[in-house]
Amino acid sequence: MRVVLAYSGGLDTSVAIKWLQEKYDAEVITVTLDIGQLENLRAIEEKAKALGVYKHYSINAIDEFVERYVARAIKANALYEGKYPLHSALSRPLIAEKLVEIALKEGADAVAHGCTGRGNDQVRIEITVKSLAPHLKIIAPVREWELSRDGEIAYAKEKGIPIPIKDKPYSIDQNLWGRSIECGPLDDPYAEPPEDAFEWTVDPSKAPNEPTYVTLTFKEGLPIAINGVEMNLKDIITSLNKIAGQHGVGRIDHIEDRVIGIKSREVYEAPAAICIIEAHKDLEKMTLTKHELAFKSMVDDAWSRLVYEGLWCDPLREGLEAFIDKTQDRVEGEVKLKLYKGSAMVIGRKSPRSLYELDLATYEEWSKFDQKLAKGFIELWGLQTYLAKSRGGKG
């Protein structure tokens, strides 16, 4: 049997290699994607080979992740339950797609992952694999084996598997778009996250006493420049993670509804995501009609839920994106952000597509707005309300 395993180099997927080799007598092919998680892929490859894998693939997928997934999330103002920028959720269908590609290339019988039975990632990866290659068997060693972390450590010691040395009690998942921190003291939803949980953002109380101003230029719904300097989306995200993180921007702490029904306490860092989405939403308010904005808020929420719930391959996503992309034709201009003590505040915006007209909005004498028109509008706008109230009834 030949199995393609999504390999992170951590404890779960390392013991999974040996477990697959022993239980299935499998030739294990490991696959690691670089999606901006800032890990040493060469060290991960060497570890996989030391554990006796048949073959290992290291894939640089940063550009693909940004262009095919993150860009779509920006246009959709993707924040699951109004908070989570979906950084991990966005990466899972890409990982699953690469597993399938390698499995088909290598003539594998199955793919495997290191997800537990409590989380969302098992759903995201398995639905994507089944959608792309339903003939492939899916193996989930951690879920099927039902080993605890202590059990995994004991197994690793028995099999001579190197155990990652952790100086912090957290489970971390990160990529270019954001960082997730779980476990340890964070399991108590009432406890403030310890400062050592954060790496991308400074404590807002210790951030600089002077604000930093950042201007983002957008075209067709995506940022194309910072402070007038044009750069690709990947570099914009990298720069904003650093700039905004220095001001404590991007810390998220909330109670989240997982796909499988569990409520979980989630802590994230996403400086660039928070800045870009905040700016993008503001620019949409200037360039889209109120009817488009009202409908798009529902579309954005539906898109975010599909991605979070592992339904990237559902036809509805592409249908929603057809509407989203149409609206983005007019989302261009500049948005000025003030980064200060943990906040990213929009303080200015301008656009050649703006629906804001100063000579209509101003209260000055030179306003072109004819106030006399308001009387007739009010009469008609409230007509049915007046009639209903005059007929009596509760309320």
mmCIF file of C-alpha atoms in Angstrom:
data_model
loop_
_atom_site.group_PDB
_atom_site.id
_atom_site.type_symbol
_atom_site.label_atom_id
_atom_site.label_comp_id
_atom_site.label_asym_id
_atom_site.label_seq_id
_atom_site.Cartn_x
_atom_site.Cartn_y
_atom_site.Cartn_z
ATOM 1 C CA MET A 1 0.000 0.000 0.000
ATOM 2 C CA ARG A 2 1.238 3.501 -0.798
ATOM 3 C CA VAL A 3 0.036 6.443 1.316
ATOM 4 C CA VAL A 4 0.614 10.177 0.855
ATOM 5 C CA LEU A 5 0.774 11.945 4.218
ATOM 6 C CA ALA A 6 0.440 15.682 4.878
ATOM 7 C CA TYR A 7 3.545 16.145 7.007
ATOM 8 C CA SER A 8 4.276 19.061 9.333
ATOM 9 C CA GLY A 9 7.283 17.609 11.121
ATOM 10 C CA GLY A 10 5.471 17.710 14.451
ATOM 11 C CA LEU A 11 4.660 14.924 16.878
ATOM 12 C CA ASP A 12 1.295 13.883 15.406
ATOM 13 C CA THR A 13 2.447 13.413 11.829
ATOM 14 C CA SER A 14 5.813 11.953 12.836
ATOM 15 C CA VAL A 15 4.239 9.125 14.824
ATOM 16 C CA ALA A 16 1.740 8.753 11.967
ATOM 17 C CA ILE A 17 4.599 7.766 9.649
ATOM 18 C CA LYS A 18 5.587 4.816 11.831
ATOM 19 C CA TRP A 19 1.973 3.910 12.524
ATOM 20 C CA LEU A 20 1.175 3.755 8.797
ATOM 21 C CA GLN A 21 4.297 1.724 8.153
ATOM 22 C CA GLU A 22 3.400 -0.777 10.874
ATOM 23 C CA LYS A 23 -0.389 -1.007 10.579
ATOM 24 C CA TYR A 24 -0.653 -0.948 6.776
ATOM 25 C CA ASP A 25 2.865 -2.017 5.819
ATOM 26 C CA ALA A 26 2.717 1.173 3.776
ATOM 27 C CA GLU A 27 5.182 3.036 1.643
ATOM 28 C CA VAL A 28 4.712 6.512 3.070
ATOM 29 C CA ILE A 29 5.222 9.577 0.901
ATOM 30 C CA THR A 30 5.298 12.819 2.882
ATOM 31 C CA VAL A 31 4.249 16.225 1.576
ATOM 32 C CA THR A 32 5.044 19.572 3.199
ATOM 33 C CA LEU A 33 3.768 22.880 1.833
ATOM 34 C CA ASP A 34 5.434 26.216 2.372
ATOM 35 C CA ILE A 35 2.572 28.671 2.846
ATOM 36 C CA GLY A 36 4.553 31.218 4.796
ATOM 37 C CA GLN A 37 4.653 29.407 8.139
ATOM 38 C CA LEU A 38 8.319 30.377 8.639
ATOM 39 C CA GLU A 39 9.529 26.839 9.278
ATOM 40 C CA ASN A 40 12.699 25.097 8.122
ATOM 41 C CA LEU A 41 11.427 22.882 5.324
ATOM 42 C CA ARG A 42 14.829 21.296 4.813
ATOM 43 C CA ALA A 43 14.881 20.138 8.446
ATOM 44 C CA ILE A 44 11.358 18.769 8.061
ATOM 45 C CA GLU A 45 12.393 16.847 4.944
ATOM 46 C CA GLU A 46 15.454 15.400 6.674
ATOM 47 C CA LYS A 47 13.326 14.271 9.615
ATOM 48 C CA ALA A 48 10.848 12.546 7.296
ATOM 49 C CA LYS A 49 13.634 10.708 5.518
ATOM 50 C CA ALA A 50 15.179 9.669 8.827
ATOM 51 C CA LEU A 51 11.841 8.075 9.693
ATOM 52 C CA GLY A 52 12.049 5.915 6.581
ATOM 53 C CA VAL A 53 9.605 7.528 4.183
ATOM 54 C CA TYR A 54 9.567 6.282 0.622
ATOM 55 C CA LYS A 55 9.744 9.806 -0.782
ATOM 56 C CA HIS A 56 9.280 13.392 0.385
ATOM 57 C CA TYR A 57 7.906 16.446 -1.414
ATOM 58 C CA SER A 58 8.560 20.030 -0.308
ATOM 59 C CA ILE A 59 6.294 22.401 -2.220
ATOM 60 C CA ASN A 60 6.595 26.177 -2.290
ATOM 61 C CA ALA A 61 2.931 27.155 -2.405
ATOM 62 C CA ILE A 62 3.073 30.689 -0.976
ATOM 63 C CA ASP A 63 2.169 32.480 -4.202
ATOM 64 C CA GLU A 64 -0.603 30.020 -4.969
ATOM 65 C CA PHE A 65 -1.980 30.368 -1.441
ATOM 66 C CA VAL A 66 -2.033 34.151 -1.703
ATOM 67 C CA GLU A 67 -3.415 34.389 -5.239
ATOM 68 C CA ARG A 68 -6.033 31.631 -5.123
ATOM 69 C CA TYR A 69 -7.161 31.781 -1.509
ATOM 70 C CA VAL A 70 -6.139 34.901 0.410
ATOM 71 C CA ALA A 71 -7.075 37.264 -2.432
ATOM 72 C CA ARG A 72 -10.577 35.800 -2.528
ATOM 73 C CA ALA A 73 -10.861 36.136 1.239
ATOM 74 C CA ILE A 74 -9.975 39.827 1.036
ATOM 75 C CA LYS A 75 -12.650 40.497 -1.583
ATOM 76 C CA ALA A 76 -15.160 38.665 0.629
ATOM 77 C CA ASN A 77 -14.124 40.520 3.825
ATOM 78 C CA ALA A 78 -13.781 37.017 5.230
ATOM 79 C CA LEU A 79 -14.152 36.983 9.011
ATOM 80 C CA TYR A 80 -15.851 33.868 10.378
ATOM 81 C CA GLU A 81 -18.334 34.902 13.067
ATOM 82 C CA GLY A 82 -17.070 38.433 12.611
ATOM 83 C CA LYS A 83 -13.648 37.646 14.066
ATOM 84 C CA TYR A 84 -11.540 34.879 12.508
ATOM 85 C CA PRO A 85 -9.742 35.745 9.218
ATOM 86 C CA LEU A 86 -9.770 32.060 8.204
ATOM 87 C CA HIS A 87 -5.997 31.738 7.766
ATOM 88 C CA SER A 88 -5.861 28.039 8.694
ATOM 89 C CA ALA A 89 -9.181 27.243 7.011
ATOM 90 C CA LEU A 90 -7.991 28.770 3.747
ATOM 91 C CA SER A 91 -4.866 26.623 3.660
ATOM 92 C CA ARG A 92 -6.546 23.237 4.129
ATOM 93 C CA PRO A 93 -8.137 22.843 0.681
ATOM 94 C CA LEU A 94 -4.783 23.772 -0.877
ATOM 95 C CA ILE A 95 -3.012 21.129 1.224
ATOM 96 C CA ALA A 96 -5.667 18.565 0.295
ATOM 97 C CA GLU A 97 -5.333 19.452 -3.379
ATOM 98 C CA LYS A 98 -1.576 18.879 -3.285
ATOM 99 C CA LEU A 99 -2.072 15.564 -1.478
ATOM 100 C CA VAL A 100 -4.336 14.447 -4.299
ATOM 101 C CA GLU A 101 -1.915 15.665 -6.986
ATOM 102 C CA ILE A 102 0.979 13.718 -5.448
ATOM 103 C CA ALA A 103 -1.212 10.660 -4.835
ATOM 104 C CA LEU A 104 -2.252 10.557 -8.492
ATOM 105 C CA LYS A 105 1.315 11.156 -9.645
ATOM 106 C CA GLU A 106 2.730 8.415 -7.424
ATOM 107 C CA GLY A 107 -0.082 5.922 -7.930
ATOM 108 C CA ALA A 108 -0.948 5.973 -4.227
ATOM 109 C CA ASP A 109 -3.877 4.099 -2.729
ATOM 110 C CA ALA A 110 -4.602 6.556 0.060
ATOM 111 C CA VAL A 111 -3.877 9.939 1.607
ATOM 112 C CA ALA A 112 -3.452 10.620 5.313
ATOM 113 C CA HIS A 113 -3.452 13.585 7.683
ATOM 114 C CA GLY A 114 -2.616 14.247 11.330
ATOM 115 C CA CYS A 115 -5.888 15.913 12.351
ATOM 116 C CA THR A 116 -7.702 14.955 15.534
ATOM 117 C CA GLY A 117 -11.371 14.039 15.771
ATOM 118 C CA ARG A 118 -12.158 17.228 17.696
ATOM 119 C CA GLY A 119 -11.148 19.822 15.147
ATOM 120 C CA ASN A 120 -12.257 21.401 11.900
ATOM 121 C CA ASP A 121 -9.280 20.445 9.756
ATOM 122 C CA GLN A 122 -10.323 16.814 9.360
ATOM 123 C CA VAL A 123 -13.550 18.067 7.767
ATOM 124 C CA ARG A 124 -11.803 20.528 5.454
ATOM 125 C CA ILE A 125 -9.174 18.110 4.198
ATOM 126 C CA GLU A 126 -11.377 15.052 3.809
ATOM 127 C CA ILE A 127 -14.243 16.781 1.980
ATOM 128 C CA THR A 128 -11.772 18.344 -0.448
ATOM 129 C CA VAL A 129 -10.029 15.012 -1.091
ATOM 130 C CA LYS A 130 -13.347 13.231 -1.597
ATOM 131 C CA SER A 131 -14.468 15.952 -3.983
ATOM 132 C CA LEU A 132 -11.295 15.780 -6.086
ATOM 133 C CA ALA A 133 -10.504 12.059 -5.963
ATOM 134 C CA PRO A 134 -13.307 9.970 -4.425
ATOM 135 C CA HIS A 135 -11.450 6.726 -5.156
ATOM 136 C CA LEU A 136 -8.656 7.540 -2.682
ATOM 137 C CA LYS A 137 -8.865 6.040 0.796
ATOM 138 C CA ILE A 138 -8.457 8.586 3.610
ATOM 139 C CA ILE A 139 -6.587 7.583 6.748
ATOM 140 C CA ALA A 140 -6.581 9.652 9.940
ATOM 141 C CA PRO A 141 -4.073 7.966 12.294
ATOM 142 C CA VAL A 142 -4.565 10.266 15.284
ATOM 143 C CA ARG A 143 -8.342 9.948 15.111
ATOM 144 C CA GLU A 144 -8.379 6.228 14.398
ATOM 145 C CA TRP A 145 -5.712 5.374 16.935
ATOM 146 C CA GLU A 146 -7.304 7.533 19.666
ATOM 147 C CA LEU A 147 -3.945 8.167 21.271
ATOM 148 C CA SER A 148 -3.567 10.983 23.774
ATOM 149 C CA ARG A 149 -0.566 13.278 23.592
ATOM 150 C CA ASP A 150 1.075 11.313 26.404
ATOM 151 C CA GLY A 151 0.406 8.124 24.466
ATOM 152 C CA GLU A 152 1.976 9.601 21.344
ATOM 153 C CA ILE A 153 5.058 10.649 23.297
ATOM 154 C CA ALA A 154 5.411 7.146 24.765
ATOM 155 C CA TYR A 155 5.063 5.617 21.297
ATOM 156 C CA ALA A 156 7.601 8.057 19.873
ATOM 157 C CA LYS A 157 10.128 7.167 22.560
ATOM 158 C CA GLU A 158 9.548 3.474 21.952
ATOM 159 C CA LYS A 159 10.120 3.862 18.207
ATOM 160 C CA GLY A 160 13.018 6.284 18.460
ATOM 161 C CA ILE A 161 11.081 9.149 16.904
ATOM 162 C CA PRO A 162 12.567 12.562 17.785
ATOM 163 C CA ILE A 163 10.150 14.529 19.957
ATOM 164 C CA PRO A 164 9.979 18.266 19.258
ATOM 165 C CA ILE A 165 11.203 20.265 22.227
ATOM 166 C CA LYS A 166 8.539 22.773 23.237
ATOM 167 C CA ASP A 167 9.273 25.615 25.598
ATOM 168 C CA LYS A 168 5.641 26.766 25.576
ATOM 169 C CA PRO A 169 2.448 24.792 26.271
ATOM 170 C CA TYR A 170 0.660 25.874 23.102
ATOM 171 C CA SER A 171 -0.428 24.280 19.850
ATOM 172 C CA ILE A 172 0.533 26.641 17.034
ATOM 173 C CA ASP A 173 -0.571 26.790 13.415
ATOM 174 C CA GLN A 174 0.501 29.652 11.220
ATOM 175 C CA ASN A 175 0.910 30.825 7.665
ATOM 176 C CA LEU A 176 1.372 34.134 5.895
ATOM 177 C CA TRP A 177 -2.207 35.271 6.605
ATOM 178 C CA GLY A 178 -2.283 34.578 10.341
ATOM 179 C CA ARG A 179 -1.318 32.630 13.435
ATOM 180 C CA SER A 180 -3.467 30.389 15.665
ATOM 181 C CA ILE A 181 -2.619 29.685 19.316
ATOM 182 C CA GLU A 182 -4.447 26.981 21.288
ATOM 183 C CA CYS A 183 -4.190 24.733 24.364
ATOM 184 C CA GLY A 184 -2.480 25.138 27.716
ATOM 185 C CA PRO A 185 -3.721 28.113 29.741
ATOM 186 C CA LEU A 186 -5.862 29.217 26.791
ATOM 187 C CA ASP A 187 -8.273 26.345 27.462
ATOM 188 C CA ASP A 188 -9.723 28.488 30.276
ATOM 189 C CA PRO A 189 -11.978 30.973 28.451
ATOM 190 C CA TYR A 190 -11.917 33.369 31.404
ATOM 191 C CA ALA A 191 -8.130 33.590 31.686
ATOM 192 C CA GLU A 192 -6.323 36.386 29.863
ATOM 193 C CA PRO A 193 -3.873 34.951 27.306
ATOM 194 C CA PRO A 194 -0.329 35.013 28.699
ATOM 195 C CA GLU A 195 1.976 37.366 26.869
ATOM 196 C CA ASP A 196 4.260 34.500 25.832
ATOM 197 C CA ALA A 197 1.455 33.186 23.598
ATOM 198 C CA PHE A 198 2.049 36.023 21.148
ATOM 199 C CA GLU A 199 4.895 36.350 18.665
ATOM 200 C CA TRP A 200 3.681 38.593 15.853
ATOM 201 C CA THR A 201 2.225 41.383 17.972
ATOM 202 C CA VAL A 202 3.528 43.415 20.884
ATOM 203 C CA ASP A 203 1.469 44.058 23.992
ATOM 204 C CA PRO A 204 -0.653 47.076 22.944
ATOM 205 C CA SER A 205 0.152 48.771 26.259
ATOM 206 C CA LYS A 206 3.837 48.570 25.349
ATOM 207 C CA ALA A 207 3.403 49.625 21.723
ATOM 208 C CA PRO A 208 4.934 52.926 20.568
ATOM 209 C CA ASN A 209 3.401 56.074 22.031
ATOM 210 C CA GLU A 210 3.306 57.645 18.584
ATOM 211 C CA PRO A 211 0.955 56.278 15.891
ATOM 212 C CA THR A 212 2.017 55.090 12.463
ATOM 213 C CA TYR A 213 -0.016 56.096 9.419
ATOM 214 C CA VAL A 214 -0.324 53.638 6.538
ATOM 215 C CA THR A 215 -2.021 54.259 3.224
ATOM 216 C CA LEU A 216 -3.229 51.236 1.265
ATOM 217 C CA THR A 217 -3.996 51.581 -2.436
ATOM 218 C CA PHE A 218 -6.626 49.212 -3.849
ATOM 219 C CA LYS A 219 -7.526 48.215 -7.379
ATOM 220 C CA GLU A 220 -10.355 45.808 -8.224
ATOM 221 C CA GLY A 221 -10.747 44.998 -4.553
ATOM 222 C CA LEU A 222 -7.137 44.094 -3.764
ATOM 223 C CA PRO A 223 -4.300 46.143 -2.237
ATOM 224 C CA ILE A 224 -1.554 46.979 -4.713
ATOM 225 C CA ALA A 225 0.589 49.465 -2.774
ATOM 226 C CA ILE A 226 1.629 50.621 0.696
ATOM 227 C CA ASN A 227 2.276 54.340 1.119
ATOM 228 C CA GLY A 228 2.449 54.698 -2.653
ATOM 229 C CA VAL A 229 5.011 51.936 -3.133
ATOM 230 C CA GLU A 230 3.616 49.255 -5.420
ATOM 231 C CA MET A 231 4.299 45.637 -4.488
ATOM 232 C CA ASN A 232 2.692 42.245 -4.889
ATOM 233 C CA LEU A 233 0.079 41.014 -2.432
ATOM 234 C CA LYS A 234 2.460 38.627 -0.690
ATOM 235 C CA ASP A 235 4.897 41.440 0.099
ATOM 236 C CA ILE A 236 2.100 43.743 1.214
ATOM 237 C CA ILE A 237 0.917 41.116 3.692
ATOM 238 C CA THR A 238 4.456 40.474 4.931
ATOM 239 C CA SER A 239 5.099 44.195 5.418
ATOM 240 C CA LEU A 240 1.802 44.849 7.185
ATOM 241 C CA ASN A 241 2.288 41.904 9.527
ATOM 242 C CA LYS A 242 5.465 43.584 10.715
ATOM 243 C CA ILE A 243 4.307 47.208 10.709
ATOM 244 C CA ALA A 244 0.934 46.606 12.350
ATOM 245 C CA GLY A 245 2.267 43.929 14.679
ATOM 246 C CA GLN A 246 4.692 46.464 16.155
ATOM 247 C CA HIS A 247 1.652 48.473 17.239
ATOM 248 C CA GLY A 248 -0.148 45.493 18.776
ATOM 249 C CA VAL A 249 -2.695 45.328 15.962
ATOM 250 C CA GLY A 250 -4.251 41.987 15.072
ATOM 251 C CA ARG A 251 -4.847 40.188 18.373
ATOM 252 C CA ILE A 252 -8.110 38.229 18.375
ATOM 253 C CA ASP A 253 -9.646 36.358 21.320
ATOM 254 C CA HIS A 254 -13.125 34.884 20.976
ATOM 255 C CA ILE A 255 -15.423 31.904 21.455
ATOM 256 C CA GLU A 256 -15.850 30.078 18.178
ATOM 257 C CA ASP A 257 -18.352 27.488 16.943
ATOM 258 C CA ARG A 258 -16.497 24.585 15.374
ATOM 259 C CA VAL A 259 -18.012 22.568 12.558
ATOM 260 C CA ILE A 260 -18.457 19.484 14.713
ATOM 261 C CA GLY A 261 -20.491 21.367 17.328
ATOM 262 C CA ILE A 262 -17.886 22.143 19.965
ATOM 263 C CA LYS A 263 -17.473 25.691 21.201
ATOM 264 C CA SER A 264 -13.808 26.565 21.551
ATOM 265 C CA ARG A 265 -11.768 29.478 22.813
ATOM 266 C CA GLU A 266 -9.570 30.683 19.960
ATOM 267 C CA VAL A 267 -6.682 33.136 20.052
ATOM 268 C CA TYR A 268 -5.219 34.492 16.827
ATOM 269 C CA GLU A 269 -2.703 36.990 15.533
ATOM 270 C CA ALA A 270 -3.440 38.494 12.122
ATOM 271 C CA PRO A 271 -2.067 42.052 11.815
ATOM 272 C CA ALA A 272 -2.124 42.271 8.017
ATOM 273 C CA ALA A 273 -5.498 40.575 7.676
ATOM 274 C CA ILE A 274 -7.170 42.938 10.129
ATOM 275 C CA CYS A 275 -5.682 46.026 8.450
ATOM 276 C CA ILE A 276 -6.492 44.954 4.901
ATOM 277 C CA ILE A 277 -10.045 43.786 5.598
ATOM 278 C CA GLU A 278 -10.842 46.901 7.635
ATOM 279 C CA ALA A 279 -9.557 49.129 4.835
ATOM 280 C CA HIS A 280 -11.293 47.088 2.132
ATOM 281 C CA LYS A 281 -14.664 47.204 3.868
ATOM 282 C CA ASP A 282 -14.367 50.956 4.282
ATOM 283 C CA LEU A 283 -13.528 51.495 0.625
ATOM 284 C CA GLU A 284 -16.531 49.381 -0.370
ATOM 285 C CA LYS A 285 -18.742 51.724 1.679
ATOM 286 C CA MET A 286 -17.533 54.612 -0.477
ATOM 287 C CA THR A 287 -17.820 52.918 -3.863
ATOM 288 C CA LEU A 288 -20.771 50.501 -3.661
ATOM 289 C CA THR A 289 -24.447 51.375 -3.353
ATOM 290 C CA LYS A 290 -26.268 50.722 -0.089
ATOM 291 C CA HIS A 291 -28.194 47.935 -1.824
ATOM 292 C CA GLU A 292 -24.985 46.220 -2.930
ATOM 293 C CA LEU A 293 -23.490 46.594 0.542
ATOM 294 C CA ALA A 294 -26.526 45.109 2.274
ATOM 295 C CA PHE A 295 -26.626 42.101 -0.030
ATOM 296 C CA LYS A 296 -22.848 41.649 -0.077
ATOM 297 C CA SER A 297 -22.705 41.446 3.710
ATOM 298 C CA MET A 298 -24.889 38.329 3.481
ATOM 299 C CA VAL A 299 -22.818 36.929 0.627
ATOM 300 C CA ASP A 300 -19.574 37.565 2.530
ATOM 301 C CA ASP A 301 -20.934 35.778 5.579
ATOM 302 C CA ALA A 302 -22.077 32.791 3.493
ATOM 303 C CA TRP A 303 -18.670 32.625 1.761
ATOM 304 C CA SER A 304 -16.827 32.706 5.088
ATOM 305 C CA ARG A 305 -18.988 29.932 6.505
ATOM 306 C CA LEU A 306 -18.444 27.706 3.478
ATOM 307 C CA VAL A 307 -14.673 28.058 3.813
ATOM 308 C CA TYR A 308 -14.694 27.553 7.581
ATOM 309 C CA GLU A 309 -16.931 24.495 7.305
ATOM 310 C CA GLY A 310 -14.709 22.753 4.766
ATOM 311 C CA LEU A 311 -16.914 23.285 1.721
ATOM 312 C CA TRP A 312 -14.384 24.978 -0.539
ATOM 313 C CA CYS A 313 -15.378 22.643 -3.385
ATOM 314 C CA ASP A 314 -19.088 23.354 -3.083
ATOM 315 C CA PRO A 315 -20.489 25.010 -6.244
ATOM 316 C CA LEU A 316 -22.049 27.722 -4.089
ATOM 317 C CA ARG A 317 -18.610 29.223 -3.397
ATOM 318 C CA GLU A 318 -18.013 29.902 -7.074
ATOM 319 C CA GLY A 319 -21.515 31.294 -7.424
ATOM 320 C CA LEU A 320 -20.965 33.687 -4.533
ATOM 321 C CA GLU A 321 -17.615 34.726 -5.965
ATOM 322 C CA ALA A 322 -19.235 35.615 -9.284
ATOM 323 C CA PHE A 323 -21.260 38.259 -7.459
ATOM 324 C CA ILE A 324 -18.320 39.351 -5.284
ATOM 325 C CA ASP A 325 -16.002 39.751 -8.272
ATOM 326 C CA LYS A 326 -18.594 41.855 -10.095
ATOM 327 C CA THR A 327 -18.770 44.300 -7.190
ATOM 328 C CA GLN A 328 -14.986 44.581 -6.972
ATOM 329 C CA ASP A 329 -14.706 46.242 -10.392
ATOM 330 C CA ARG A 330 -15.382 49.576 -8.675
ATOM 331 C CA VAL A 331 -13.499 49.021 -5.424
ATOM 332 C CA GLU A 332 -10.432 51.127 -6.077
ATOM 333 C CA GLY A 333 -8.810 54.024 -4.301
ATOM 334 C CA GLU A 334 -6.785 54.780 -1.185
ATOM 335 C CA VAL A 335 -7.510 54.167 2.480
ATOM 336 C CA LYS A 336 -5.491 55.762 5.269
ATOM 337 C CA LEU A 337 -5.065 53.775 8.502
ATOM 338 C CA LYS A 338 -3.879 54.985 11.885
ATOM 339 C CA LEU A 339 -2.097 52.211 13.789
ATOM 340 C CA TYR A 340 -1.982 52.914 17.500
ATOM 341 C CA LYS A 341 -1.977 50.835 20.686
ATOM 342 C CA GLY A 342 -3.687 47.769 19.212
ATOM 343 C CA SER A 343 -6.133 49.536 16.909
ATOM 344 C CA ALA A 344 -6.188 49.983 13.151
ATOM 345 C CA MET A 345 -8.499 52.923 12.585
ATOM 346 C CA VAL A 346 -9.560 54.151 9.168
ATOM 347 C CA ILE A 347 -9.094 57.911 9.185
ATOM 348 C CA GLY A 348 -9.355 58.740 5.489
ATOM 349 C CA ARG A 349 -10.331 57.396 2.115
ATOM 350 C CA LYS A 350 -10.615 58.576 -1.486
ATOM 351 C CA SER A 351 -11.598 56.957 -4.764
ATOM 352 C CA PRO A 352 -12.160 57.894 -8.405
ATOM 353 C CA ARG A 353 -15.257 55.652 -8.149
ATOM 354 C CA SER A 354 -16.588 57.362 -5.021
ATOM 355 C CA LEU A 355 -20.339 57.746 -4.575
ATOM 356 C CA TYR A 356 -19.698 60.413 -1.950
ATOM 357 C CA GLU A 357 -20.435 63.888 -3.329
ATOM 358 C CA LEU A 358 -19.213 66.778 -1.214
ATOM 359 C CA ASP A 359 -21.574 69.302 -2.754
ATOM 360 C CA LEU A 360 -24.498 67.075 -1.737
ATOM 361 C CA ALA A 361 -23.233 66.073 1.716
ATOM 362 C CA THR A 362 -22.024 69.476 2.940
ATOM 363 C CA TYR A 363 -24.093 71.705 5.228
ATOM 364 C CA GLU A 364 -22.546 74.826 3.709
ATOM 365 C CA GLU A 365 -24.568 77.353 1.696
ATOM 366 C CA TRP A 366 -23.072 76.178 -1.584
ATOM 367 C CA SER A 367 -24.576 72.695 -1.206
ATOM 368 C CA LYS A 368 -26.450 71.506 -4.311
ATOM 369 C CA PHE A 369 -28.855 69.410 -2.240
ATOM 370 C CA ASP A 370 -32.412 70.719 -2.517
ATOM 371 C CA GLN A 371 -33.773 70.382 1.008
ATOM 372 C CA LYS A 372 -37.347 71.085 -0.112
ATOM 373 C CA LEU A 373 -37.417 67.637 -1.746
ATOM 374 C CA ALA A 374 -37.150 65.996 1.675
ATOM 375 C CA LYS A 375 -40.742 66.913 2.674
ATOM 376 C CA GLY A 376 -42.325 64.921 -0.141
ATOM 377 C CA PHE A 377 -39.908 62.047 0.362
ATOM 378 C CA ILE A 378 -40.826 61.750 4.048
ATOM 379 C CA GLU A 379 -44.552 61.722 3.221
ATOM 380 C CA LEU A 380 -44.139 58.848 0.770
ATOM 381 C CA TRP A 381 -41.485 56.916 2.721
ATOM 382 C CA GLY A 382 -43.644 56.723 5.831
ATOM 383 C CA LEU A 383 -47.009 56.397 4.112
ATOM 384 C CA GLN A 384 -47.772 52.781 5.035
ATOM 385 C CA THR A 385 -46.415 53.313 8.549
ATOM 386 C CA TYR A 386 -48.806 56.201 9.115
ATOM 387 C CA LEU A 387 -51.742 54.194 7.755
ATOM 388 C CA ALA A 388 -50.944 51.103 9.807
ATOM 389 C CA LYS A 389 -50.647 53.114 12.997
ATOM 390 C CA SER A 390 -53.938 54.889 12.347
ATOM 391 C CA ARG A 391 -55.733 51.542 12.008
ATOM 392 C CA GLY A 392 -54.805 50.604 15.569
ATOM 393 C CA GLY A 393 -53.219 47.445 16.888
ATOM 394 C CA LYS A 394 -50.379 46.671 19.229
ATOM 395 C CA GLY A 395 -46.949 48.185 18.873
#
